[in-house]
Every structure is written in structure tokens, then in C-alpha cells.
Short mmCIF file of C-alpha atoms in Angstrom, two decimals:
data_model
loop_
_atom_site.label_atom_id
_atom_site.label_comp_id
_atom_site.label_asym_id
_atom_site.label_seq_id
_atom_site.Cartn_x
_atom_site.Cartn_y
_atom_site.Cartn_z
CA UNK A 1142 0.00 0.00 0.00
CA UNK A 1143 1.42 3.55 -0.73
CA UNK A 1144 -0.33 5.10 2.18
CA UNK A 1145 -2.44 4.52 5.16
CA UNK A 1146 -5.59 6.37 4.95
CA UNK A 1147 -8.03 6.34 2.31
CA UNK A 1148 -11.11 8.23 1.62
CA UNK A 1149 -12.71 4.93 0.75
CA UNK A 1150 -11.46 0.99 1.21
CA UNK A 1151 -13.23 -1.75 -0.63
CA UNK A 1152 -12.95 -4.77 0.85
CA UNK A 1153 -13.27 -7.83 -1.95
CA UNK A 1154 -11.94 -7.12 -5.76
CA UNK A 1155 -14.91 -9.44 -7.41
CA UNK A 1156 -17.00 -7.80 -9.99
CA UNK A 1157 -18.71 -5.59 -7.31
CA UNK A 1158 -15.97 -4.05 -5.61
CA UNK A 1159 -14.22 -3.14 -9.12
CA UNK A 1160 -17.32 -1.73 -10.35
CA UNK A 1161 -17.42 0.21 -7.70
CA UNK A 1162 -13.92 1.46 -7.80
CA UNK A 1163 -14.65 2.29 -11.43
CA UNK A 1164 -17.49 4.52 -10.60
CA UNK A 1165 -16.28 6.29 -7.64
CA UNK A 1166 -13.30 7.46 -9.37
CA UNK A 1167 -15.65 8.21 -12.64
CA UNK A 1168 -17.25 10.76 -10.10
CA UNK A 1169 -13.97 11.76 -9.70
CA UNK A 1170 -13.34 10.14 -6.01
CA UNK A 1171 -9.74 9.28 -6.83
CA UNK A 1172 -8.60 8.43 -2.81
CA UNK A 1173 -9.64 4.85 -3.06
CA UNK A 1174 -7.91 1.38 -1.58
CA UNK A 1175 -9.75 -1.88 -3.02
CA UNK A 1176 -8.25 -4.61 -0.81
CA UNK A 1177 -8.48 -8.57 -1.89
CA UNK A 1178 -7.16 -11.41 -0.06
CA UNK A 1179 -7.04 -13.42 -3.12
CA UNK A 1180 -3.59 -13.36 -4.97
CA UNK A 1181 -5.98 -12.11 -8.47
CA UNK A 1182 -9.12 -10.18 -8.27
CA UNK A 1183 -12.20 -11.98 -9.24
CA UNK A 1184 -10.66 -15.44 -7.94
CA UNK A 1185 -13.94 -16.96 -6.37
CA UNK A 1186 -17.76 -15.94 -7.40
CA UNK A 1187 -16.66 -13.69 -10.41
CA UNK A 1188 -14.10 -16.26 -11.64
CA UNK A 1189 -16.75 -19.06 -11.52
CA UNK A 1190 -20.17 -17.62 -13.13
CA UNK A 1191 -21.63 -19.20 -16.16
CA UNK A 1192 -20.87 -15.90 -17.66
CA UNK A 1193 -24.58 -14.68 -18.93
CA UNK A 1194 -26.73 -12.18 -19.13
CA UNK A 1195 -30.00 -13.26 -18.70
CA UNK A 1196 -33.22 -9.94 -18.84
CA UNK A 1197 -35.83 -12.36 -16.63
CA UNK A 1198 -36.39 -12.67 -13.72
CA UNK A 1199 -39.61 -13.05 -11.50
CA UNK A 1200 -38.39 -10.55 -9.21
CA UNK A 1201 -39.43 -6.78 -10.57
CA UNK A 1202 -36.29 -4.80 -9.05
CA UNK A 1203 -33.68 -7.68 -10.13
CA UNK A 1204 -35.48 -7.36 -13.59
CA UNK A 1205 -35.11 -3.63 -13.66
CA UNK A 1206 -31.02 -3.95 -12.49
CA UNK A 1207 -30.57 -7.00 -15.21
CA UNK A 1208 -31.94 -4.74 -17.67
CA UNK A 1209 -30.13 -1.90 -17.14
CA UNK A 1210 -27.00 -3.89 -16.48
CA UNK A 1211 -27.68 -5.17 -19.94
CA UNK A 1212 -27.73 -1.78 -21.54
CA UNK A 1213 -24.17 -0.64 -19.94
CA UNK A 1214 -22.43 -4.25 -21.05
CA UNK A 1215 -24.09 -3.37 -25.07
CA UNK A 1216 -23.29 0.03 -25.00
CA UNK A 1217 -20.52 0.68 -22.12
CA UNK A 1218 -17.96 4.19 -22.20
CA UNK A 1219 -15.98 5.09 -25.30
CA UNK A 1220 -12.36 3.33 -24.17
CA UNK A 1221 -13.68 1.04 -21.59
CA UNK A 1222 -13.01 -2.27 -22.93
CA UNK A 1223 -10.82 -3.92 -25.89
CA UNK A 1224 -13.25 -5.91 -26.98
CA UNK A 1225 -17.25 -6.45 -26.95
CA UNK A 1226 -18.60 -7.84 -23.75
CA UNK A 1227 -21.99 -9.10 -24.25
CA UNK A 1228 -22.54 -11.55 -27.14
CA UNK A 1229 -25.45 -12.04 -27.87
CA UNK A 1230 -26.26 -15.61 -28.24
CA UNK A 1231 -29.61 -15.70 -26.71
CA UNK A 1232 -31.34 -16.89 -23.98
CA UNK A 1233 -34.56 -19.54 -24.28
CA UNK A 1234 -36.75 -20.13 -21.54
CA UNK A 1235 -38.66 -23.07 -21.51
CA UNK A 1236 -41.64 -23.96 -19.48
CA UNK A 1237 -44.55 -26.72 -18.96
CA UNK A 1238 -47.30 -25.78 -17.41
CA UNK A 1239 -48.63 -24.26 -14.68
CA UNK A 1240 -44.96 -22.22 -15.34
CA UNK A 1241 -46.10 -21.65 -18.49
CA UNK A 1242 -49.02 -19.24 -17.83
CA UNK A 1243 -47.10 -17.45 -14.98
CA UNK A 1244 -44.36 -16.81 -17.65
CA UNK A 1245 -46.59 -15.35 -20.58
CA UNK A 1246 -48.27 -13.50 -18.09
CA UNK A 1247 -44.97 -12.22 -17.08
CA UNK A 1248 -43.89 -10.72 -21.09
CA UNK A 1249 -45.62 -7.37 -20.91
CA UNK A 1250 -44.34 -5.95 -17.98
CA UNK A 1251 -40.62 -7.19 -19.22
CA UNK A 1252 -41.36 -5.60 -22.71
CA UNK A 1253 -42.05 -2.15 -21.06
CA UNK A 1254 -39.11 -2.44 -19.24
CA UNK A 1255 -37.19 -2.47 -22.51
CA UNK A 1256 -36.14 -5.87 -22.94
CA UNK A 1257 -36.97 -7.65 -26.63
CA UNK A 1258 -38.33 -10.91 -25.45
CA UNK A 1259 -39.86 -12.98 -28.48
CA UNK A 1260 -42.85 -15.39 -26.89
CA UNK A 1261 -42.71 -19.30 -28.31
CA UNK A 1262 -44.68 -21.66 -28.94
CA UNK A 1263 -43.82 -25.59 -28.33
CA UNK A 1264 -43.29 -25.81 -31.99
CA UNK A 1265 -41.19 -22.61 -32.27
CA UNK A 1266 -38.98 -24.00 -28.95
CA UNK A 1267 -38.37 -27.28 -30.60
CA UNK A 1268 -37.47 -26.07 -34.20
CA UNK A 1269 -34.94 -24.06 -32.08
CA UNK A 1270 -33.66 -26.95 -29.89
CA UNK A 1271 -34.99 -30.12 -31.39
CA UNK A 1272 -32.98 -32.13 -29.13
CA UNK A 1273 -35.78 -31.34 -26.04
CA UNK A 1274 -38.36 -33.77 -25.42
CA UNK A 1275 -41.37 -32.31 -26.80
CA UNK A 1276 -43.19 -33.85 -23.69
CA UNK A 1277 -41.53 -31.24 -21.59
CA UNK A 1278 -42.59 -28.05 -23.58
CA UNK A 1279 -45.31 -26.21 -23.23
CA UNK A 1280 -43.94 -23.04 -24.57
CA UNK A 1281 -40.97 -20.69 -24.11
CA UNK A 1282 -39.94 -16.93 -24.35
CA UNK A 1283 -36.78 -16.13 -26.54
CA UNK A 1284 -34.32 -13.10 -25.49
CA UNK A 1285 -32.19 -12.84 -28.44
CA UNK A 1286 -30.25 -9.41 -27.25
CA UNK A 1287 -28.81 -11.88 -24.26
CA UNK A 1288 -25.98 -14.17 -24.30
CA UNK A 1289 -22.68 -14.28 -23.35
CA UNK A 1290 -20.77 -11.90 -20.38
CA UNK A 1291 -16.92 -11.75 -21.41
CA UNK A 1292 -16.33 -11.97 -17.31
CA UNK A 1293 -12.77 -11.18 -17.85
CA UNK A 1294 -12.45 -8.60 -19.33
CA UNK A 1295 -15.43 -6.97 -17.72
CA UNK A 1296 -13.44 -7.24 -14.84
CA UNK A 1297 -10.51 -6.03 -15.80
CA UNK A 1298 -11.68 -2.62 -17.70
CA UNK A 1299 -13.13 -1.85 -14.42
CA UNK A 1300 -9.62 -2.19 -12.38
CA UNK A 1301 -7.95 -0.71 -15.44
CA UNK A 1302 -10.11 2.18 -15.42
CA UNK A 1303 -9.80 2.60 -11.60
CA UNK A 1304 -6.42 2.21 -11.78
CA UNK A 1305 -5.78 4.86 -14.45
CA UNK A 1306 -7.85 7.42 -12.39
CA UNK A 1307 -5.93 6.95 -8.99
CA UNK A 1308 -7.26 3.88 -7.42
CA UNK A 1309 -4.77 1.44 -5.33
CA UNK A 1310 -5.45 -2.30 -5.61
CA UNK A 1311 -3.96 -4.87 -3.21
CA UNK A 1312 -4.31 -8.41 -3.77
CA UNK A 1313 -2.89 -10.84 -0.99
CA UNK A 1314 -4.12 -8.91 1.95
CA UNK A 1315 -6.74 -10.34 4.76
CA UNK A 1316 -9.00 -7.87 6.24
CA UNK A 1317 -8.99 -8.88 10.28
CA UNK A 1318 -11.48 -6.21 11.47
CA UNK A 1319 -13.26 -3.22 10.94
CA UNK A 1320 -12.33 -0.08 13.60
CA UNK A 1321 -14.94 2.10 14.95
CA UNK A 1322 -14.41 6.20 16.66
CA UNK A 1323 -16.96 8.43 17.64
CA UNK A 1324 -19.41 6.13 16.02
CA UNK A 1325 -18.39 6.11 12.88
CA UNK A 1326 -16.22 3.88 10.80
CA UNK A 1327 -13.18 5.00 10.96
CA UNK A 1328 -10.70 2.40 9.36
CA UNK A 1329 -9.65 -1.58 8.84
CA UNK A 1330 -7.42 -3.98 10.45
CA UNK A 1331 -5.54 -5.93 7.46
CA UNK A 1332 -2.59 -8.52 7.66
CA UNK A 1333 -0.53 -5.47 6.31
CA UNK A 1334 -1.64 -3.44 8.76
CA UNK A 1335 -3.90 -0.83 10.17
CA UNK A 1336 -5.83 1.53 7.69
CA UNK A 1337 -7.72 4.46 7.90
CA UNK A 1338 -10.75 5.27 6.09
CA UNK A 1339 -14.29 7.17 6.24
CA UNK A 1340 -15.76 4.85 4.24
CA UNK A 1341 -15.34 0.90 4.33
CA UNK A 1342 -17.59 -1.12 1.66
CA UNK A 1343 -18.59 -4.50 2.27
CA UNK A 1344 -18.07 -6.06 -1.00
CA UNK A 1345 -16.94 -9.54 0.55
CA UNK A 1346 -18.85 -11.45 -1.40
CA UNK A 1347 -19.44 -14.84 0.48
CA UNK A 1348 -17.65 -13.25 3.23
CA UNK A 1349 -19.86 -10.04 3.26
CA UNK A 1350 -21.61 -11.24 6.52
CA UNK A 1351 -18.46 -12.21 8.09
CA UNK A 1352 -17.18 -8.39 7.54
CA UNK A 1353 -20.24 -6.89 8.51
CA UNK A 1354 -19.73 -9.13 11.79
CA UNK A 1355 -16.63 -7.62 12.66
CA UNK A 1356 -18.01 -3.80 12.29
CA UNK A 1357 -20.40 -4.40 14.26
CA UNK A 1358 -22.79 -3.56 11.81
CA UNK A 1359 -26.67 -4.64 11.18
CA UNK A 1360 -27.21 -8.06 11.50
CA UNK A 1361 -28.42 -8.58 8.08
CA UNK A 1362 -28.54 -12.76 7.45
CA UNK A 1363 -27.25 -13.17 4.17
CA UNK A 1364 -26.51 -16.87 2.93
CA UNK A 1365 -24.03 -18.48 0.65
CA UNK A 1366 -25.59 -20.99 -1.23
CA UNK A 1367 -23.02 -23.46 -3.70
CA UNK A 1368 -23.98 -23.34 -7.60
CA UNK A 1369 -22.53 -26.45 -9.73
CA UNK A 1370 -21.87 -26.48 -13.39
CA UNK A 1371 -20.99 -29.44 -15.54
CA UNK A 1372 -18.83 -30.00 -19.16
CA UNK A 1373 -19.79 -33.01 -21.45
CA UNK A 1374 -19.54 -33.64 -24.47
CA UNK A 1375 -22.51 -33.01 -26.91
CA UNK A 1376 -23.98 -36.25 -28.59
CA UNK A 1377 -21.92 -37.33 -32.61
CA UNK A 1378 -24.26 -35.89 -35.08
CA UNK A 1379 -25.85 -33.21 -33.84
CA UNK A 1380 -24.83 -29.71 -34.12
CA UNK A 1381 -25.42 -27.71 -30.92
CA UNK A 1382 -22.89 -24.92 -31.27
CA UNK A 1383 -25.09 -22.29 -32.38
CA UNK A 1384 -28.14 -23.08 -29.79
CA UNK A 1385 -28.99 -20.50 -27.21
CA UNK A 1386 -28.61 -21.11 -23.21
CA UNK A 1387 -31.60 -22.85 -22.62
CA UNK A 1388 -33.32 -22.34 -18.98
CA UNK A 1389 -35.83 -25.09 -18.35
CA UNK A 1390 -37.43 -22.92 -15.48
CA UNK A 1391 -39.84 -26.12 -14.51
CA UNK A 1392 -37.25 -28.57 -14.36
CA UNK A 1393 -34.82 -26.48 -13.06
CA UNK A 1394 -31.81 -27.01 -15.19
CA UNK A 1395 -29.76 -24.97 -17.65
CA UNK A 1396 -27.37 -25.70 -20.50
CA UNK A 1397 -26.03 -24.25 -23.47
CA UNK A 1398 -22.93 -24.81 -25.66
CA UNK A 1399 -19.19 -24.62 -24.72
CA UNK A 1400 -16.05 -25.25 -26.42
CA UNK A 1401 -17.57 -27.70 -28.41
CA UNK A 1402 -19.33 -29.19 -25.96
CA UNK A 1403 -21.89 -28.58 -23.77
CA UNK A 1404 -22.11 -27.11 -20.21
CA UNK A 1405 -25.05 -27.46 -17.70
CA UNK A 1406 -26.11 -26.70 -13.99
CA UNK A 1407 -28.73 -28.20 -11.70
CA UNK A 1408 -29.54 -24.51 -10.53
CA UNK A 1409 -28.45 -25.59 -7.29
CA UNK A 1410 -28.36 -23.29 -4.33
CA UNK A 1411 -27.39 -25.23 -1.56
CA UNK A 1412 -26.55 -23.32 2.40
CA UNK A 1413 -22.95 -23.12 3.11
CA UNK A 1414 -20.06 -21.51 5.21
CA UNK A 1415 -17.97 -19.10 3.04
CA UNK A 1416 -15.35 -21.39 1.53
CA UNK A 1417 -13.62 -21.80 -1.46
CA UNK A 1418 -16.57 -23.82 -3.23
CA UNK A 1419 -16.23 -27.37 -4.72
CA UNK A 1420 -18.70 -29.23 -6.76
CA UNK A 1421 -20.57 -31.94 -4.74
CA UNK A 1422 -20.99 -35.29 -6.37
CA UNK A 1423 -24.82 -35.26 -5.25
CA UNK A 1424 -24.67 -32.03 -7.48
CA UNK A 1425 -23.04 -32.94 -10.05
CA UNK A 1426 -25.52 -36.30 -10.79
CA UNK A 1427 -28.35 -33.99 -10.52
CA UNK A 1428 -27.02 -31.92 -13.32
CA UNK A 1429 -27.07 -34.95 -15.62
CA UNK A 1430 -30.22 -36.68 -14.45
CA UNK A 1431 -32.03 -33.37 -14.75
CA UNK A 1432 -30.39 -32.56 -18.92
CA UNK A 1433 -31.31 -36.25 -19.40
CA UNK A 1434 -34.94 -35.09 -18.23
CA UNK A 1435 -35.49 -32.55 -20.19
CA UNK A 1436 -33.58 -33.62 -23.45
CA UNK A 1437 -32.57 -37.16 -23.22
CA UNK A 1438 -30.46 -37.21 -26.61
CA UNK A 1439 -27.88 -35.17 -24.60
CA UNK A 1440 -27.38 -37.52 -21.43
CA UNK A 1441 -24.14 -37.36 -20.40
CA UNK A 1442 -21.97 -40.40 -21.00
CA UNK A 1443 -19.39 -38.46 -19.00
CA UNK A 1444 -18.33 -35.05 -16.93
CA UNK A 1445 -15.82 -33.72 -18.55
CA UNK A 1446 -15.53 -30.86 -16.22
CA UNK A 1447 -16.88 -29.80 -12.88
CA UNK A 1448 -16.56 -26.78 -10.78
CA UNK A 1449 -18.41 -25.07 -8.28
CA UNK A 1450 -18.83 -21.26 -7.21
CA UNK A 1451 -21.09 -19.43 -4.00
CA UNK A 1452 -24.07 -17.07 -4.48
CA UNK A 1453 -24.90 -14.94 -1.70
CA UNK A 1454 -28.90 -14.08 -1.00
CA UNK A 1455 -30.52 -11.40 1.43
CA UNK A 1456 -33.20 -13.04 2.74
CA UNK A 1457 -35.88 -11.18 -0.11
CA UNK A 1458 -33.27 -12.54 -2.69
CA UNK A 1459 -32.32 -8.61 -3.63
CA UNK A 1460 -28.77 -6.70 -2.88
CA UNK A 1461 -28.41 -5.05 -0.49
CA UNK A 1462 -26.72 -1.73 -1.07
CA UNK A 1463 -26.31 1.58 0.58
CA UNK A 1464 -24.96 2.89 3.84
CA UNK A 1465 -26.01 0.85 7.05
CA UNK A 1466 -27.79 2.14 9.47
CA UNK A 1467 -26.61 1.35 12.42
CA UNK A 1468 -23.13 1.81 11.83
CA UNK A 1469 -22.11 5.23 9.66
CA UNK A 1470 -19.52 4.99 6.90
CA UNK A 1471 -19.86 1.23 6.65
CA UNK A 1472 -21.20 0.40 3.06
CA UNK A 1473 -23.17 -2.52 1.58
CA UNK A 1474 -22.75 -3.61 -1.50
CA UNK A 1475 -23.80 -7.66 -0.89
CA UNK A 1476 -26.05 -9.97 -1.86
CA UNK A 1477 -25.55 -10.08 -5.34
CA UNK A 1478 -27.25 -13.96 -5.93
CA UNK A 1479 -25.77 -14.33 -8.56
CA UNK A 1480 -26.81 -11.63 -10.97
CA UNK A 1481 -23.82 -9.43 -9.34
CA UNK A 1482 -21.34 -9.76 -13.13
CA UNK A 1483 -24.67 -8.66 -15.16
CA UNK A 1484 -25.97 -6.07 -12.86
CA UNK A 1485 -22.41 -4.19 -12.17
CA UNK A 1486 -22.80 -1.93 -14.95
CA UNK A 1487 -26.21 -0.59 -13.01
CA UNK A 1488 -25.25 -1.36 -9.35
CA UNK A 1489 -21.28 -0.04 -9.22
CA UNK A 1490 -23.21 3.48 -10.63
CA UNK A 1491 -26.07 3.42 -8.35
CA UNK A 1492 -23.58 2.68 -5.29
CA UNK A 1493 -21.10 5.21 -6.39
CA UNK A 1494 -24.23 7.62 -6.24
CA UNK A 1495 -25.32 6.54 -2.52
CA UNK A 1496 -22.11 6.92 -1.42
CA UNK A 1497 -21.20 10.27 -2.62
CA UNK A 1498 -24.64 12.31 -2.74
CA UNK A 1499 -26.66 9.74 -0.51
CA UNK A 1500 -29.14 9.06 -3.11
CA UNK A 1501 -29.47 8.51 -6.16
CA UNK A 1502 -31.90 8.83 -9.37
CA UNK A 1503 -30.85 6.03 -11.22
CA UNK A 1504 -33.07 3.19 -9.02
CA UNK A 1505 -35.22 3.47 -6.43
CA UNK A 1506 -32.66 3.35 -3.62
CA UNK A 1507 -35.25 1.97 -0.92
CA UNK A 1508 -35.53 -1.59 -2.78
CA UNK A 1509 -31.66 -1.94 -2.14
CA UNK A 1510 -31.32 -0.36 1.21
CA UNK A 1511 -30.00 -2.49 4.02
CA UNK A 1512 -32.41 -0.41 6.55
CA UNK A 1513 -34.88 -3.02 4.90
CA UNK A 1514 -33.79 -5.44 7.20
CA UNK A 1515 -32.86 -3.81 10.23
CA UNK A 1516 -34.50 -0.68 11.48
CA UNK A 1517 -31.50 2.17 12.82
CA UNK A 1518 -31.40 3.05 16.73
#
């Protein structure tokens, strides 16, 4: 570190603490420290994502943050990145019924929002993915703007663009505690050593609870829960390499092509301790058993591949994000469930706002605020 006292110290250098850095110094905050105790930014829940941007989701604030997220990765600022970060590959969601109905019902208020979702019907779903039983299809919706996230270097024109504006990163270092004076945050205790700040942002990821522990800060229960994905190898004869990600949401399963392959995921959200996630054999069945379900011409004859990553939920399954009120100059920016690499582009701005001006006109702050969850003194 070149100094000891910051304006602001991130703790965690995953997608939401570089966004963050990006923004704040876009605003022209240029006394910032992001701290990582990883030896590379982005080493655990960034690192690990299947890497898509995906404009659904049954939740209306999450669908509001995808799709603005959505609009920043398609159209992000002149210089930002060397190369195009959303490809759009598209996104199929596939239903039976009773989904079914809940979904169509669902289109219109997505379609105001600005997302182009094309409705399908169980003929227009199979002529796209013939390999799915048809038995399992009652319909689908198509989002053909959606695809692929390039995580990497998402991540990395953030950190570049922090860097070039006066942030500090530090990779290696453990954050130990979080110092209080006068009732206000006033710095962190790191296995480098003692740092001040007025501002410290929970961006821990997994960890974010176990930070906000050591402030002394609300008691907001957030929950890591392990996601799995699976490689195999697509079935001799038939061409999957340019299908969409398919999402059956009633069987709960995804898959969509990968280096010539095929990847999957059970959709698995399963309670742990922070850790550095591995897949779980129990998982990692599922993931087959449930492709097999859903389009038995591409049961896996074998895993290729498996890894495992953590996605932390607030207990109404939105981030939480904004100062907390118990505790001034301690920061949320947590609970990302696993939308936190599409969102950034939306959420780094909107928590870059809070944290300057204390509001912000961007997003109704309220539906992010960790007050939510525990009322101040």
C-alpha cells in the first residue's frame, strides 16, 4: 500500500468491488484502496459464473437492475473495454405448465421495461432446440439481445479504469477487522496493517456477513448458497454450437454450448459456510439426471468438467446496497445472488451515487437499502 488512509477501502476485488472502484473514481473520487485477499481479483464468485446475461427474472427490481445492467455491457464508455462484452447468443426459456401461464403472463411488464423478449410456442422451442423432449414443452420466451458476459475482461476494464484514475489495488491482503471512533467507521485492520478510512464497503462477497460481523454492523442474514456447473460432451451428429442457453425454469436445469461441448447446472443453491466452493458429487448427478430429463439425446456419457462457485442471497433474494444504518460509513454492497457480473454496470453506478450524494436517481434506492432489514437506533 502507498499510504495509510483512504477516503474509501473496498474490501473484496470481485465484480462488485471493481465496479465500484470504477465509478467512484468516474465521479472523480480518486482516494480509493480496493483490498483482496485473493492473490488475483475476481478469484472466487466472479471467476466461476456461467458468464450470462440473462433480462428475466420473476423478481421486478432484479429485472429492472438486469436490464439496465444489460444496456451498460451493449453500449458501455468510449475506451472502456478492448473488446465487446456481451454476445449475444440468446437466452430460451422453456416452461410446462402451470410455469407456463405465470411466464406469458410475465412478457408485458418485461417488454415495457425495454427488454426484446420474443414469446414461443412448443413448436417454435423445438425447431430451435430439437434435441428437447417435446413432452416437456409447453412453450418458451426467446431473449435474443442476451448471451454471453466476457467476465474477464469486464473485470478487468473496471480495475484498469480505476487504476488509471488513482485507485490502489492490493491483492494478498486479509482484512482482520473493521475499527470504529466516535461512532463512525473509521478504518480496517488488514494482515498489512492498520488503515484508515471514512468509508469501508462491504463487497466480501461470500464473506460479506463475516465483515459486517466484525463492524459491528446490522445483522443482516445473508446466505451463501453453492452453484454447480458441468462439461460433457454433446452427442456425434448433432450440431449444438449455435443453440442458445436454454433455462428449463420447470425442471430447473440450464445448458447451453461450450467449447464444443456442452455445459449445464442443476440450478443448485445449496446453504454453506464461506469457503472456497467445490462441486458436490450429489450435485453434479443432478445436473445430468435433470439434462437427461429434459432432453434425453444429450445424457451425459461423461463429466468432462466440474466446478463449483457461492451465491450470496438477502433473505428477499435482492442486494443489499447503501450505507447501514446502524453503523455510519460502513457500506453494503452484498447480496448479489448471482446476478452481481450482469448487474455491475447498473449497481457499481447506483452505489457510487449513494455513497457520494446519498441518493441517487438512477433506481429506487429503498428496494436496495440495508435499513430493509434492520431498522437504525
Amino acid at each position: 500500500m502507498e499510504k495509510r488512509a483512504y477516503e474509501v477501502v473496498i474490501v473484496g476485488g470481485g465484480i462488485a468491488g471493481a465496479s465500484l472502484a470504477y465509478f467512484l473514481t468516474a465521479r472523480g473520487l480518486r482516494d480509493v484502496l480496493l483490498l483482496e485477499r485473493e492473490a488475483q481479483p475476481g478469484h472466487h464468485s466472479t471467476g466461476r459464473s456461467a458468464a450470462v446475461a440473462v433480462e428475466w427474472d420473476p423478481i421486478p427490481a432484479l429485472q429492472a437492475l438486469k436490464t439496465q445492467g444489460a444496456a451498460f455491457l451493449r453500449q458501455p464508455p468510449a475506451d472502456f473495454a478492448s473488446a465487446p462484452l456481451l454476445r449475444p447468443t440468446g437466452i430460451l426459456v422453456v416452461c410446462e405448465e402451470p410455469v407456463w401461464s405465470a411466464v406469458r403472463a410475465q412478457v408485458p411488464a418485461v417488454v415495457a421495461g425495454g427488454t426484446r423478449v420474443e414469446p414461443q410456442s412448443a413448436a417454435e422451442v423445438l425447431a430451435r432446440v430439437p434435441a428437447l423432449d417435446p413432452a416437456r414443452v409447453a412453450g418458451g420466451v426467446f431473449l435474443p439481445d442476451d448471451g454471453h458476459i466476457e467476465v474477464h475482461e469486464l473485470l478487468w476494464a473496471y480495475l484498469r479504469g480505476a487504476a488509471q484514475r488513482g485507485a490502489e489495488r492490493v491483492c494478498g491482503v486479509t482484512v482482520r477487522g473493521v475499527r470504529s471512533a466516535g461512532g463512525r467507521v473509521a478504518g480496517v485492520s488488514t494482515s498489512a496493517g492498520e488503515v484508515e478510512a471514512r468509508w469501508v464497503v462491504d463487497a466480501a462477497g461470500a464473506w460479506a456477513g463475516v465483515v459486517a460481523a466484525q463492524a459491528g454492523a446490522s445483522p443482516i442474514p445473508l446466505t451463501p448458497c453453492r452453484r454447480t456447473i458441468i462439461t460433457f460432451a454433446a452427442p456425434d451428429g448433432l450440431a449444438v454450437r449455435d443453440w442458445p442457453l436454454v433455462e428449463h425454469a420447470s425442471q430447473h436445469v440450464y445448458f447451453a454450448p461450450e467449447s464444443g461441448g456442452l455445459f449445464a447446472s442443476p440450478m443448485d443453491e445449496e446453504p454453506l459456510a464461506p469457503c472456497d466452493a467445490t462441486p458436490d458429487e450429489l450435485a453434479i448427478a443432478t445436473a445430468a439426471e435433470r439434462v437427461a430429463c429434459v432432453a434425453p439425446r444429450l445424457a451425459p456419457r461423461h463429466i468432462r468438467r466440474a466446478w463449483a462457485g457461492l451465491r450470496t442471497f438477502s433473505p428477499d433474494r435482492v442486494l443489499v446496497v447503501g450505507e447501514d444504518p446502524l453503523l455510519p460509513g460502513f457500506f453494503w454492497l452484498a447480496g448479489q445472488g448471482g446476478c452481481g457480473i450482469e448487474t455491475s454496470g447498473a449497481v457499481g453506478a447506483i452505489a457510487a451515487d449513494l455513497l457520494l450524494d446519498g441518493r441517487t436517481q438512477r433506481f429506487d434506492a429503498g428496494l436496495l437499502a440495508p435499513g430493509r432489514f434492520a431498522a437504525p437506533r
